[in-house]
Short mmCIF file of C-alpha atoms in Angstrom, two decimals:
data_model
loop_
_atom_site.label_atom_id
_atom_site.label_comp_id
_atom_site.label_asym_id
_atom_site.label_seq_id
_atom_site.Cartn_x
_atom_site.Cartn_y
_atom_site.Cartn_z
CA MET N 1 14.57 -43.69 8.59
CA SER N 2 12.62 -40.62 9.34
CA GLY N 3 8.77 -41.22 9.54
CA ARG N 4 8.29 -37.87 7.88
CA PRO N 5 7.04 -38.00 4.30
CA ALA N 6 9.10 -36.03 1.58
CA LYS N 7 7.64 -32.63 0.88
CA ARG N 8 5.82 -32.58 -2.32
CA PRO N 9 6.52 -29.86 -4.73
CA ARG N 10 3.91 -27.07 -5.10
CA ILE N 11 1.62 -27.57 -7.98
CA ASP N 12 -0.38 -24.49 -9.59
CA HIS N 13 -3.88 -25.74 -10.50
CA SER N 14 -4.98 -22.80 -12.88
CA VAL N 15 -5.24 -24.87 -16.14
CA VAL N 16 -7.46 -27.44 -14.13
CA ASN N 17 -9.53 -24.67 -12.65
CA VAL N 18 -10.09 -23.31 -16.07
CA TRP N 19 -11.47 -26.92 -17.21
CA GLU N 20 -13.52 -27.16 -14.07
CA ARG N 21 -15.11 -23.97 -14.74
CA GLU N 22 -15.72 -24.73 -18.34
CA VAL N 23 -17.66 -27.88 -17.54
CA GLY N 24 -19.65 -26.42 -14.85
CA LEU N 25 -17.71 -27.98 -11.80
CA LEU N 26 -16.48 -24.71 -10.39
CA PRO N 27 -18.72 -21.76 -9.59
CA ASN N 28 -17.52 -18.42 -11.28
CA ARG N 29 -16.66 -16.62 -7.98
CA SER N 30 -14.59 -19.68 -6.80
CA PHE N 31 -12.78 -19.77 -10.10
CA SER N 32 -12.21 -16.07 -9.94
CA ASN N 33 -10.79 -16.07 -6.51
CA ARG N 34 -8.63 -19.24 -7.40
CA PHE N 35 -7.21 -17.75 -10.53
CA SER N 36 -6.40 -14.26 -9.11
CA ALA N 37 -4.56 -16.07 -6.23
CA SER N 38 -2.34 -18.10 -8.81
CA GLU N 39 1.17 -17.89 -8.55
CA ASP N 40 1.55 -18.39 -12.12
CA LEU N 41 -0.56 -15.18 -12.72
CA LEU N 42 1.54 -13.38 -10.05
CA ARG N 43 4.69 -14.19 -12.03
CA ARG N 44 3.11 -12.61 -15.24
CA LEU N 45 2.65 -9.21 -13.38
CA GLY N 46 4.50 -6.72 -15.46
CA LEU N 47 4.26 -2.84 -16.16
CA ASP N 48 1.34 -2.06 -18.20
CA LYS N 49 1.28 1.89 -18.15
CA LYS N 50 2.66 4.89 -16.41
CA LEU N 51 0.42 7.69 -15.11
CA ASP N 52 2.48 10.98 -15.49
CA LYS N 53 1.11 14.17 -14.39
CA HIS N 54 2.52 15.10 -11.06
CA LYS N 55 5.66 17.31 -10.62
CA GLY N 56 6.94 15.90 -7.40
CA CYS N 57 7.29 12.56 -5.46
CA VAL N 58 4.09 10.58 -5.32
CA ASN N 59 3.38 9.85 -1.74
CA SER N 60 -0.08 8.39 -1.71
CA VAL N 61 -2.15 6.04 -4.18
CA SER N 62 -5.45 4.62 -3.47
CA PHE N 63 -8.24 2.99 -5.48
CA ASN N 64 -12.05 3.83 -5.01
CA ALA N 65 -14.30 1.06 -4.04
CA ASP N 66 -15.49 0.18 -7.54
CA GLY N 67 -11.74 0.11 -8.63
CA ASP N 68 -12.20 2.30 -11.70
CA LEU N 69 -10.51 5.58 -10.32
CA LEU N 70 -7.34 5.95 -8.77
CA LEU N 71 -6.45 8.77 -6.32
CA SER N 72 -2.95 10.29 -5.85
CA GLY N 73 -1.17 12.93 -3.70
CA SER N 74 2.25 14.35 -4.11
CA ASP N 75 4.92 16.83 -3.07
CA ASP N 76 3.49 19.14 -5.69
CA LYS N 77 0.58 19.67 -3.32
CA GLN N 78 -1.82 18.40 -6.00
CA VAL N 79 -4.40 15.69 -5.75
CA ILE N 80 -5.39 13.78 -8.91
CA LEU N 81 -8.11 11.52 -9.91
CA TRP N 82 -7.02 9.19 -12.55
CA ASP N 83 -8.95 7.02 -14.98
CA TRP N 84 -5.96 4.46 -14.68
CA GLU N 85 -7.24 2.11 -17.48
CA THR N 86 -6.89 5.14 -20.20
CA ALA N 87 -3.90 6.61 -18.27
CA SER N 88 -5.88 9.94 -18.28
CA VAL N 89 -6.62 12.61 -15.68
CA LYS N 90 -10.26 12.93 -14.73
CA LEU N 91 -9.80 15.80 -12.26
CA SER N 92 -6.74 17.63 -10.81
CA PHE N 93 -6.94 20.20 -8.01
CA ASP N 94 -4.92 22.02 -5.46
CA SER N 95 -5.37 20.30 -2.14
CA GLY N 96 -5.08 23.47 0.02
CA HIS N 97 -2.10 22.08 1.78
CA PHE N 98 1.14 24.27 1.60
CA ASN N 99 3.56 21.26 1.98
CA ASN N 100 3.93 17.84 0.68
CA VAL N 101 0.72 15.78 0.60
CA PHE N 102 1.30 12.44 2.41
CA GLN N 103 -2.16 10.80 2.10
CA ALA N 104 -5.15 11.15 0.19
CA LYS N 105 -8.22 8.70 0.45
CA PHE N 106 -11.75 8.57 -0.87
CA MET N 107 -14.51 8.39 1.95
CA PRO N 108 -16.72 5.27 1.52
CA PHE N 109 -20.22 5.68 0.13
CA SER N 110 -19.72 9.24 -0.92
CA ASP N 111 -19.82 8.72 -4.68
CA ASP N 112 -16.25 9.36 -4.86
CA ARG N 113 -16.92 12.98 -4.19
CA SER N 114 -15.48 13.21 -0.59
CA ILE N 115 -11.66 13.21 -0.16
CA VAL N 116 -9.70 13.55 2.94
CA THR N 117 -6.06 14.39 2.88
CA SER N 118 -3.02 14.85 5.41
CA ALA N 119 0.39 16.39 4.80
CA ALA N 120 3.81 17.55 5.94
CA ASP N 121 2.22 20.91 6.90
CA LYS N 122 0.49 19.15 9.95
CA GLN N 123 -2.99 19.82 8.43
CA VAL N 124 -5.84 17.46 7.93
CA ARG N 125 -8.08 18.66 5.02
CA TYR N 126 -11.46 17.75 3.46
CA SER N 127 -12.07 18.20 -0.23
CA LYS N 128 -15.64 18.12 -1.63
CA ILE N 129 -16.22 17.71 -5.48
CA LEU N 130 -19.24 19.45 -6.53
CA GLU N 131 -21.65 18.57 -9.43
CA SER N 132 -20.09 21.37 -11.38
CA GLY N 133 -16.67 19.70 -11.26
CA GLN N 134 -15.41 22.47 -8.90
CA VAL N 135 -13.79 21.49 -5.59
CA GLU N 136 -14.30 23.13 -2.18
CA THR N 137 -11.46 22.31 0.19
CA SER N 138 -11.55 23.12 4.08
CA LEU N 139 -9.28 22.73 7.08
CA LEU N 140 -10.52 20.15 9.49
CA GLY N 141 -7.75 20.10 12.11
CA LYS N 142 -4.04 20.19 12.87
CA HIS N 143 -1.50 17.97 14.60
CA GLN N 144 1.70 19.44 16.09
CA GLY N 145 3.82 17.55 13.65
CA PRO N 146 3.67 16.16 10.08
CA VAL N 147 0.79 13.84 9.45
CA HIS N 148 1.82 10.80 7.40
CA LYS N 149 -1.12 8.56 7.39
CA LEU N 150 -4.86 8.55 7.91
CA ALA N 151 -7.17 5.45 8.26
CA VAL N 152 -10.69 5.58 7.04
CA GLU N 153 -13.43 3.59 9.11
CA PRO N 154 -14.57 0.81 6.82
CA GLY N 155 -18.21 1.48 5.71
CA SER N 156 -18.36 4.90 7.26
CA PRO N 157 -18.71 7.87 4.98
CA PHE N 158 -18.03 10.25 7.84
CA SER N 159 -15.51 8.83 10.27
CA PHE N 160 -11.63 8.48 9.99
CA TYR N 161 -8.57 8.58 12.10
CA THR N 162 -5.10 10.34 11.81
CA CYS N 163 -1.72 10.08 13.66
CA GLY N 164 1.14 12.49 13.61
CA GLU N 165 4.77 13.00 14.59
CA ASP N 166 3.31 14.60 17.66
CA GLY N 167 2.45 11.19 18.93
CA ALA N 168 -1.40 12.12 18.89
CA VAL N 169 -4.23 10.05 17.34
CA LYS N 170 -7.29 12.01 16.36
CA HIS N 171 -10.71 10.90 15.30
CA PHE N 172 -12.49 13.15 12.76
CA ASP N 173 -16.31 13.17 11.91
CA LEU N 174 -17.24 14.83 8.63
CA ARG N 175 -20.86 15.53 10.06
CA THR N 176 -19.55 17.83 12.91
CA ARG N 177 -16.24 18.87 11.42
CA VAL N 178 -14.66 18.27 14.76
CA ALA N 179 -11.41 16.63 15.68
CA THR N 180 -11.41 14.61 18.88
CA ASN N 181 -8.06 13.81 20.46
CA LEU N 182 -8.09 10.22 21.49
CA PHE N 183 -4.73 9.75 23.05
CA THR N 184 -1.03 10.51 22.80
CA CYS N 185 1.22 7.63 22.17
CA LYS N 186 4.03 7.43 24.83
CA GLU N 187 6.56 4.76 25.53
CA ALA N 188 6.51 3.20 29.11
CA LYS N 189 9.87 3.53 30.45
CA PHE N 190 10.58 7.24 30.35
CA ASN N 191 7.13 8.40 29.07
CA LEU N 192 8.52 9.88 26.00
CA VAL N 193 6.06 10.84 23.02
CA VAL N 194 6.45 8.19 20.21
CA TYR N 195 6.64 9.87 16.78
CA LEU N 196 3.73 8.17 14.82
CA HIS N 197 4.24 7.31 11.14
CA THR N 198 1.25 5.10 10.26
CA ILE N 199 -2.09 3.83 11.36
CA ALA N 200 -4.63 1.10 10.18
CA VAL N 201 -8.08 0.00 10.98
CA ASP N 202 -9.08 -3.77 11.23
CA PRO N 203 -11.70 -4.07 8.38
CA ARG N 204 -13.47 -6.86 10.20
CA ASN N 205 -13.59 -5.07 13.62
CA PRO N 206 -13.49 -1.33 13.14
CA GLY N 207 -13.01 -0.77 16.85
CA LEU N 208 -9.47 -2.01 16.67
CA LEU N 209 -6.80 0.51 15.77
CA ALA N 210 -3.17 -0.02 15.31
CA VAL N 211 -0.50 2.63 15.19
CA ALA N 212 3.43 2.43 14.70
CA GLY N 213 6.11 4.95 14.61
CA MET N 214 9.71 5.55 15.92
CA ASP N 215 10.15 2.75 18.39
CA GLU N 216 10.13 -1.05 18.00
CA TYR N 217 6.37 -1.53 18.83
CA ALA N 218 3.17 -1.77 16.69
CA ARG N 219 0.40 -0.88 19.26
CA LEU N 220 -3.06 -2.21 19.12
CA TYR N 221 -5.94 -0.13 20.63
CA ASP N 222 -9.66 -0.98 21.16
CA ILE N 223 -11.07 2.45 20.54
CA ARG N 224 -14.37 1.49 22.18
CA SER N 225 -12.52 1.32 25.56
CA TYR N 226 -9.68 3.72 24.99
CA ARG N 227 -8.56 6.16 27.80
CA SER N 228 -7.33 9.50 27.61
CA GLU N 229 6.74 2.13 10.18
CA GLY N 230 4.04 0.69 7.80
CA LEU N 231 0.87 -1.22 8.99
CA ALA N 232 -1.88 -3.07 7.17
CA PHE N 233 -4.70 -5.38 8.27
CA SER N 234 -5.75 -8.30 6.12
CA ASP N 235 -9.43 -9.43 5.59
CA GLN N 236 -8.45 -12.17 8.31
CA SER N 237 -7.55 -9.50 10.94
CA GLU N 238 -3.82 -10.28 10.61
CA LEU N 239 -1.47 -7.34 11.01
CA LEU N 240 1.51 -6.62 8.85
CA ALA N 241 4.18 -4.48 10.50
CA SER N 242 7.20 -3.23 8.50
CA TYR N 243 10.17 -2.19 10.76
CA SER N 244 12.62 0.48 9.75
CA ASP N 245 15.99 -1.01 8.84
CA GLU N 246 14.62 -4.50 9.65
CA PHE N 247 12.08 -6.92 8.29
CA ILE N 248 8.35 -7.30 7.84
CA TYR N 249 6.47 -9.28 10.44
CA LEU N 250 2.94 -10.84 10.23
CA PHE N 251 0.95 -11.04 13.45
CA THR N 252 -2.19 -13.15 13.67
CA PRO N 253 -5.18 -13.25 15.99
CA ASP N 254 -4.14 -16.53 17.75
CA MET N 255 -1.11 -14.56 18.96
CA GLY N 256 -3.33 -12.63 21.29
CA LEU N 257 -3.94 -9.89 18.66
CA GLY N 258 -7.24 -8.09 19.23
CA PRO N 259 -10.21 -9.54 21.04
CA ALA N 260 -9.25 -13.18 20.38
CA PRO N 261 -8.08 -15.01 23.63
CA TYR N 262 -4.38 -15.54 24.25
CA PRO N 263 -3.11 -18.71 22.90
CA SER N 264 -3.48 -21.55 25.39
CA SER N 265 -0.50 -23.52 26.74
CA THR N 266 -1.24 -26.31 24.23
CA LYS N 267 -0.29 -24.06 21.36
CA THR N 268 3.35 -24.72 19.97
CA GLU N 269 5.98 -22.11 20.19
CA GLU N 270 6.08 -22.19 16.34
CA ARG N 271 2.59 -20.87 16.28
CA MET N 272 3.70 -17.93 18.53
CA THR N 273 6.55 -16.87 16.16
CA PRO N 274 5.48 -14.14 13.66
CA GLN N 275 5.98 -14.94 9.84
CA VAL N 276 9.05 -12.96 8.47
CA TYR N 277 9.48 -11.40 5.10
CA LYS N 278 13.12 -10.46 4.17
CA GLU N 279 15.46 -9.22 1.37
CA HIS N 280 14.06 -5.80 0.89
CA LYS N 281 15.38 -2.65 2.42
CA ASN N 282 13.45 -0.07 4.57
CA ARG N 283 15.60 2.66 6.00
CA GLU N 284 15.43 5.89 3.86
CA THR N 285 11.73 6.64 4.00
CA VAL N 286 8.38 5.62 5.39
CA LYS N 287 7.27 2.56 3.39
CA GLY N 288 3.84 1.18 2.86
CA VAL N 289 3.35 -2.55 3.24
CA ASN N 290 0.29 -4.33 1.92
CA PHE N 291 -1.55 -7.52 1.08
CA PHE N 292 -2.29 -8.83 -2.47
CA GLY N 293 -4.62 -11.47 -3.80
CA PRO N 294 -8.38 -11.98 -3.27
CA LYS N 295 -7.81 -13.50 0.18
CA CYS N 296 -4.54 -11.83 0.97
CA GLU N 297 -2.47 -14.59 -0.24
CA TYR N 298 0.60 -12.50 -0.76
CA VAL N 299 2.65 -9.69 0.95
CA VAL N 300 3.78 -6.73 -0.99
CA SER N 301 6.29 -3.95 -0.16
CA GLY N 302 8.40 -1.21 -1.66
CA SER N 303 12.10 -0.77 -0.96
CA ASP N 304 14.95 1.61 -0.92
CA CYS N 305 16.51 -0.14 -3.93
CA GLY N 306 13.63 0.90 -6.21
CA ARG N 307 11.98 -2.59 -6.30
CA ILE N 308 8.64 -4.06 -5.50
CA PHE N 309 9.16 -7.26 -3.35
CA ILE N 310 6.29 -9.83 -3.31
CA TRP N 311 6.24 -12.73 -0.82
CA ARG N 312 3.92 -15.83 -0.35
CA LYS N 313 2.09 -14.92 2.91
CA LYS N 314 2.03 -18.43 4.40
CA ASP N 315 5.80 -19.20 4.40
CA GLY N 316 7.45 -15.90 3.57
CA GLU N 317 9.08 -17.11 0.32
CA LEU N 318 10.11 -14.28 -1.99
CA LEU N 319 8.47 -14.81 -5.32
CA ARG N 320 9.09 -11.51 -7.13
CA ALA N 321 11.36 -8.47 -7.05
CA MET N 322 10.30 -6.07 -9.79
CA GLU N 323 12.27 -2.82 -10.64
CA ALA N 324 9.88 -0.12 -10.26
CA ASP N 325 11.63 3.17 -9.39
CA LYS N 326 14.91 4.71 -10.03
CA HIS N 327 15.39 5.52 -6.44
CA VAL N 328 12.81 4.43 -3.70
CA VAL N 329 9.52 2.52 -3.87
CA ASN N 330 7.12 3.89 -1.10
CA CYS N 331 3.60 3.03 -1.83
CA ILE N 332 1.87 -0.15 -3.24
CA GLU N 333 -1.82 -0.46 -3.49
CA SER N 334 -3.75 -3.45 -4.69
CA HIS N 335 -6.98 -3.17 -6.87
CA PRO N 336 -9.98 -3.99 -4.82
CA HIS N 337 -11.35 -6.59 -7.26
CA MET N 338 -8.71 -7.34 -9.91
CA PRO N 339 -5.29 -9.04 -9.85
CA LEU N 340 -3.33 -5.81 -10.51
CA MET N 341 -1.63 -3.17 -8.29
CA CYS N 342 -0.05 0.35 -8.48
CA SER N 343 3.06 1.77 -7.13
CA SER N 344 4.75 5.06 -6.55
CA GLY N 345 7.66 6.53 -5.03
CA ILE N 346 10.52 9.15 -5.55
CA ASP N 347 9.71 9.15 -9.32
CA THR N 348 7.03 11.56 -10.30
CA ASP N 349 4.83 8.86 -12.01
CA ILE N 350 2.49 6.09 -10.89
CA LYS N 351 3.11 2.66 -12.53
CA ILE N 352 0.30 0.11 -12.95
CA TRP N 353 1.14 -3.53 -12.83
CA THR N 354 -1.05 -6.09 -14.56
CA PRO N 355 -0.70 -9.78 -15.76
CA GLY N 356 0.71 -9.71 -19.25
CA GLY N 357 2.61 -6.37 -18.98
CA THR N 358 6.04 -5.64 -20.39
CA GLU N 359 8.03 -7.45 -17.71
CA LYS N 360 9.16 -11.04 -18.43
CA PRO N 361 8.08 -13.73 -15.94
CA VAL N 362 10.83 -15.05 -13.70
CA SER N 363 11.38 -18.18 -11.78
CA PRO N 364 10.92 -17.91 -8.10
CA ALA N 365 14.33 -19.31 -7.37
CA ASN N 366 16.10 -16.41 -9.09
CA ALA N 367 13.96 -13.90 -7.28
CA LYS N 368 16.00 -14.25 -4.13
CA GLN N 369 19.03 -12.99 -5.97
CA ALA N 370 17.27 -9.66 -5.96
CA SER N 371 18.11 -9.03 -2.26
CA CYS N 372 18.85 -5.44 -1.54
CA PHE N 373 21.53 -6.39 0.87
CA GLY N 374 25.12 -7.24 -0.30
CA ASN N 375 26.26 -6.33 -3.77
CA LEU N 376 24.10 -8.28 -5.83
CA GLN N 377 23.02 -6.37 -8.99
CA TRP N 378 20.54 -8.93 -10.46
CA PHE N 379 16.85 -7.83 -10.59
CA ASP N 380 13.76 -9.03 -12.26
CA GLY N 381 12.33 -7.26 -15.23
CA TYR N 382 11.54 -3.75 -16.19
CA ASN N 383 14.31 -1.29 -16.41
CA VAL N 384 13.21 2.15 -15.73
CA ASP N 385 14.69 4.31 -18.44
CA GLY N 386 17.85 2.37 -17.85
CA ASP N 387 20.03 5.27 -18.39
CA ASP N 388 21.93 7.08 -15.47
CA ASP N 389 24.87 5.72 -13.54
CA SER N 390 24.93 2.19 -14.92
CA ASP N 391 27.09 0.29 -12.68
CA ASP N 392 27.49 -2.54 -15.02
CA GLU N 393 29.40 -0.80 -17.70
CA SER N 394 30.82 -4.08 -19.40
CA SER N 395 27.46 -5.90 -18.94
CA GLU N 396 26.04 -7.02 -22.34
CA GLU N 397 22.70 -7.26 -20.71
CA SER N 398 22.44 -3.48 -20.87
CA SER N 399 20.57 -3.61 -24.26
CA ASP N 400 19.12 -0.32 -23.59
CA ASP N 401 17.49 -0.25 -26.92
CA ASP N 402 14.54 -1.26 -24.98
CA ASP N 403 14.53 2.20 -23.69
CA SER N 404 13.28 3.54 -26.98
CA ALA N 405 10.25 1.50 -26.22
CA GLU N 406 9.21 3.81 -23.26
CA GLU N 407 5.61 4.11 -23.32
CA GLU N 408 4.35 7.23 -24.87
CA GLU N 409 2.20 8.66 -22.15
CA GLU N 410 -1.00 9.83 -23.41
CA GLU N 411 -2.84 12.31 -21.30
CA ASN N 412 -5.69 12.64 -23.77
CA GLY N 413 -8.23 12.77 -20.86
CA GLU N 414 -9.68 16.03 -20.14
CA VAL N 415 -8.23 17.77 -17.10
CA GLU N 416 -10.35 19.89 -14.92
CA VAL N 417 -8.24 22.11 -12.77
CA ASP N 418 -9.94 23.95 -10.03
CA ASP N 419 -8.02 26.89 -8.49
CA ASP N 420 -10.37 27.28 -5.64
CA ASP N 421 -8.93 29.84 -3.18
CA ASP N 422 -11.64 29.86 -0.57
CA ASP N 423 -9.75 27.73 1.86
CA GLU N 424 -9.10 28.52 5.28
CA ASP N 425 -5.56 27.31 5.07
CA GLU N 426 -4.00 29.09 7.90
CA GLY N 427 -6.75 27.49 9.96
#
């Protein structure tokens, strides 16, 4: 007989936690964290609303620090600030870019008035929202290729980094408006430039910068000692790397990531193996990958099959696969304080996912049937418009009467459109 005890089934303690809070045994903050990380709550995530104003693919979505505003950038070259709770536009303006906007982010501690953007036109731009509601935009610098991502230095209202398809990594400081070329990423064997697609800064150690692109490596740099497909750091300095036409891998500090010492020989081989997250498909576009939960308990990614995939971080088990786009989901952003997320992709709208949305809960066992590989057609939940090229002609599950229940998008919020033409676009 094996001396190993049988594996105990996982138990969700949400109800017990509610009772403990009510009788004063669990502090409010601990309750909030435990409840937000509950798998039961995760399975209740559903479509809450759609934000519909862009006229092109939405390539970037990000929340402000307070979580009450959502910022988006699109192929239509517009940047929009949303009150996502009311699905209304607070401000919409021309970014000054003359090609698809790939990334738009608020700068920290700027009262949400400083925004930096990057685009397919190789430009990096700065937008300043004035007290009058007008927007001044200016060119900060240029790469020699499209600029897919930028990374804001945590806690700094002035400092951020960009990477481009020219392989260059640049540092920008809004006080001087000067771009500093840090280095050009090259592969070792033939000294060829690596086209970079993504960049991330460790929130616990802003001196650590990770980049990735068109080869098989995610590279980590210590910016303090530098010499001249998606990434995300968790709050525990773990690094997620999403590989094109492959899987997602989680690298931890005890694998030699960052300043932590390399594992000693007493560490097991198992500890050195990255956790893997499978079933999604990442081939067509540059995908974002992210963490979800108050302590980054889950991993979330978009997919070429139009679904959002959610895995348990610890063991890589697929928990949810939610239909979110007719074509491809590129971006998923978690709210900074609440158990909700937003997604965007080839569709022109942004979708907000909250517990208790329109989607039905699903058991984790069934989620695995949503693999993007093979011919499985099953998926969990929301049917986006459910109209064109329905493969399952004979399926009685195509009760598309639900389509008549499409949310009527109310864009009642006042839209301030600023047509500022004082930009030095041509830099």
